[in-house]
């Protein structure tokens, strides 16, 4: 059985006081469950707070970005080794906001994926098409291009210790969710492309859906055969909603 994961992406939200409340509620409300992992990906300055607050809980934690470099004159950047030193498990790479707002192209995303792996982090690699690309029937070619950039750079075996997230850009933070069938179609397409390189890796690959996952739609999305959990933005900031979404992955 494939590992399931629900990961929260706080984006640039939070404060010490608000985080403390949220983390405390998560810790109290959710106990470890067989076959499902949970994680919270927070802004860098809050990672030590997460490390402390989530210790001994069902939740691992992660960063939302990582430098493609290991060390050096890269002002403002944070390396994988620095994250690992704090006990960080995951690093999101290639989130569509990084691609569109910070100009991260496929080559840079692949370099970040490699850097995360070198540091012993589990990358959560995001891929997804814009609305114009979907309407122009380019969904598959975009996903193939984004995926192959990483597969070519890292090899299929590297995906065995990674997580993929399909995040249609038109569904992120918009309140529009892909239907379970739309999500399933793309997840199956991703698994099929990975299977061309390694059937075993494809079968074991955890593929998350991200894009306006809410308590009301999580269960039917997660019921799709190739959807192995979720990457959750807005709803991960409300303890009750995030816990409900995490619980939906247990079914
Ligand atoms: C995200 O930030 O990766 C995301 C999916 O956001 P939201 O759930 O708010 O659409």
PDB file of N, CA and C and ligand atoms in Angstrom, residues 9 11 95 97 167 171-174 210-213 231-235, ligand 1:
ATOM      1  N   UNK A   9       0.519  23.833   3.840  1.00  0.00           N
ATOM      2  CA  UNK A   9       1.442  24.865   3.360  1.00  0.00           C
ATOM      3  C   UNK A   9       0.925  26.207   3.866  1.00  0.00           C
ATOM      4  N   UNK A  11       2.179  29.041   3.602  1.00  0.00           N
ATOM      5  CA  UNK A  11       2.611  30.183   2.779  1.00  0.00           C
ATOM      6  C   UNK A  11       3.183  31.254   3.709  1.00  0.00           C
ATOM      7  N   UNK A  95       6.735  24.971  -6.180  1.00  0.00           N
ATOM      8  CA  UNK A  95       5.363  25.455  -5.986  1.00  0.00           C
ATOM      9  C   UNK A  95       5.061  26.488  -7.070  1.00  0.00           C
ATOM     10  N   UNK A  97       3.620  29.235  -7.019  1.00  0.00           N
ATOM     11  CA  UNK A  97       3.899  30.637  -6.650  1.00  0.00           C
ATOM     12  C   UNK A  97       5.379  30.946  -6.805  1.00  0.00           C
ATOM     13  N   UNK A 167      -0.785  20.176  -8.562  1.00  0.00           N
ATOM     14  CA  UNK A 167      -1.496  21.379  -8.123  1.00  0.00           C
ATOM     15  C   UNK A 167      -1.885  22.211  -9.340  1.00  0.00           C
ATOM     16  N   UNK A 171      -6.573  26.219  -9.470  1.00  0.00           N
ATOM     17  CA  UNK A 171      -7.327  25.790  -8.277  1.00  0.00           C
ATOM     18  C   UNK A 171      -6.665  26.254  -6.986  1.00  0.00           C
ATOM     19  N   UNK A 172      -5.466  26.826  -7.074  1.00  0.00           N
ATOM     20  CA  UNK A 172      -4.744  27.178  -5.846  1.00  0.00           C
ATOM     21  C   UNK A 172      -5.247  28.510  -5.300  1.00  0.00           C
ATOM     22  N   UNK A 173      -5.804  28.459  -4.122  1.00  0.00           N
ATOM     23  CA  UNK A 173      -6.255  29.676  -3.445  1.00  0.00           C
ATOM     24  C   UNK A 173      -7.436  30.346  -4.124  1.00  0.00           C
ATOM     25  N   UNK A 174      -8.094  29.666  -5.057  1.00  0.00           N
ATOM     26  CA  UNK A 174      -9.179  30.292  -5.812  1.00  0.00           C
ATOM     27  C   UNK A 174     -10.552  29.827  -5.338  1.00  0.00           C
ATOM     28  N   UNK A 210      -3.317  19.131  -4.761  1.00  0.00           N
ATOM     29  CA  UNK A 210      -3.391  20.430  -4.084  1.00  0.00           C
ATOM     30  C   UNK A 210      -4.174  21.423  -4.912  1.00  0.00           C
ATOM     31  N   UNK A 211      -5.010  22.215  -4.251  1.00  0.00           N
ATOM     32  CA  UNK A 211      -5.816  23.215  -4.946  1.00  0.00           C
ATOM     33  C   UNK A 211      -7.174  23.279  -4.293  1.00  0.00           C
ATOM     34  N   UNK A 212      -7.283  24.189  -3.277  1.00  0.00           N
ATOM     35  CA  UNK A 212      -8.556  24.408  -2.585  1.00  0.00           C
ATOM     36  C   UNK A 212      -9.150  23.132  -1.992  1.00  0.00           C
ATOM     37  N   UNK A 213      -8.274  22.290  -1.400  1.00  0.00           N
ATOM     38  CA  UNK A 213      -8.793  21.144  -0.643  1.00  0.00           C
ATOM     39  C   UNK A 213      -9.433  21.673   0.639  1.00  0.00           C
ATOM     40  N   UNK A 231      -1.941  18.427  -0.565  1.00  0.00           N
ATOM     41  CA  UNK A 231      -1.125  19.570  -0.157  1.00  0.00           C
ATOM     42  C   UNK A 231      -2.127  20.710   0.024  1.00  0.00           C
ATOM     43  N   UNK A 232      -2.195  21.237   1.236  1.00  0.00           N
ATOM     44  CA  UNK A 232      -3.318  22.087   1.624  1.00  0.00           C
ATOM     45  C   UNK A 232      -2.813  23.472   2.020  1.00  0.00           C
ATOM     46  N   UNK A 233      -3.266  24.492   1.322  1.00  0.00           N
ATOM     47  CA  UNK A 233      -2.851  25.856   1.647  1.00  0.00           C
ATOM     48  C   UNK A 233      -3.781  26.473   2.683  1.00  0.00           C
ATOM     49  N   UNK A 234      -4.739  27.283   2.207  1.00  0.00           N
ATOM     50  CA  UNK A 234      -5.609  28.060   3.081  1.00  0.00           C
ATOM     51  C   UNK A 234      -6.210  27.271   4.234  1.00  0.00           C
ATOM     52  N   UNK A 235      -6.722  26.088   3.936  1.00  0.00           N
ATOM     53  CA  UNK A 235      -7.427  25.323   4.972  1.00  0.00           C
ATOM     54  C   UNK A 235      -6.476  24.768   6.032  1.00  0.00           C
TER      55      UNK A 235
HETATM   56  C1  LIG B   1      -1.036  25.477  -1.913  1.00  0.00           C
HETATM   57  O1  LIG B   1      -0.629  26.493  -1.385  1.00  0.00           O
HETATM   58  O2  LIG B   1      -0.211  24.620  -2.301  1.00  0.00           O
HETATM   59  C2  LIG B   1      -2.472  25.273  -2.067  1.00  0.00           C
HETATM   60  C3  LIG B   1      -2.925  24.189  -2.626  1.00  0.00           C
HETATM   61  O3  LIG B   1      -3.289  26.285  -1.591  1.00  0.00           O
HETATM   62  P1  LIG B   1      -4.909  26.232  -1.391  1.00  0.00           P
HETATM   63  O4  LIG B   1      -5.190  24.937  -0.675  1.00  0.00           O
HETATM   64  O5  LIG B   1      -5.213  27.422  -0.582  1.00  0.00           O
HETATM   65  O6  LIG B   1      -5.500  26.232  -2.747  1.00  0.00           O
END
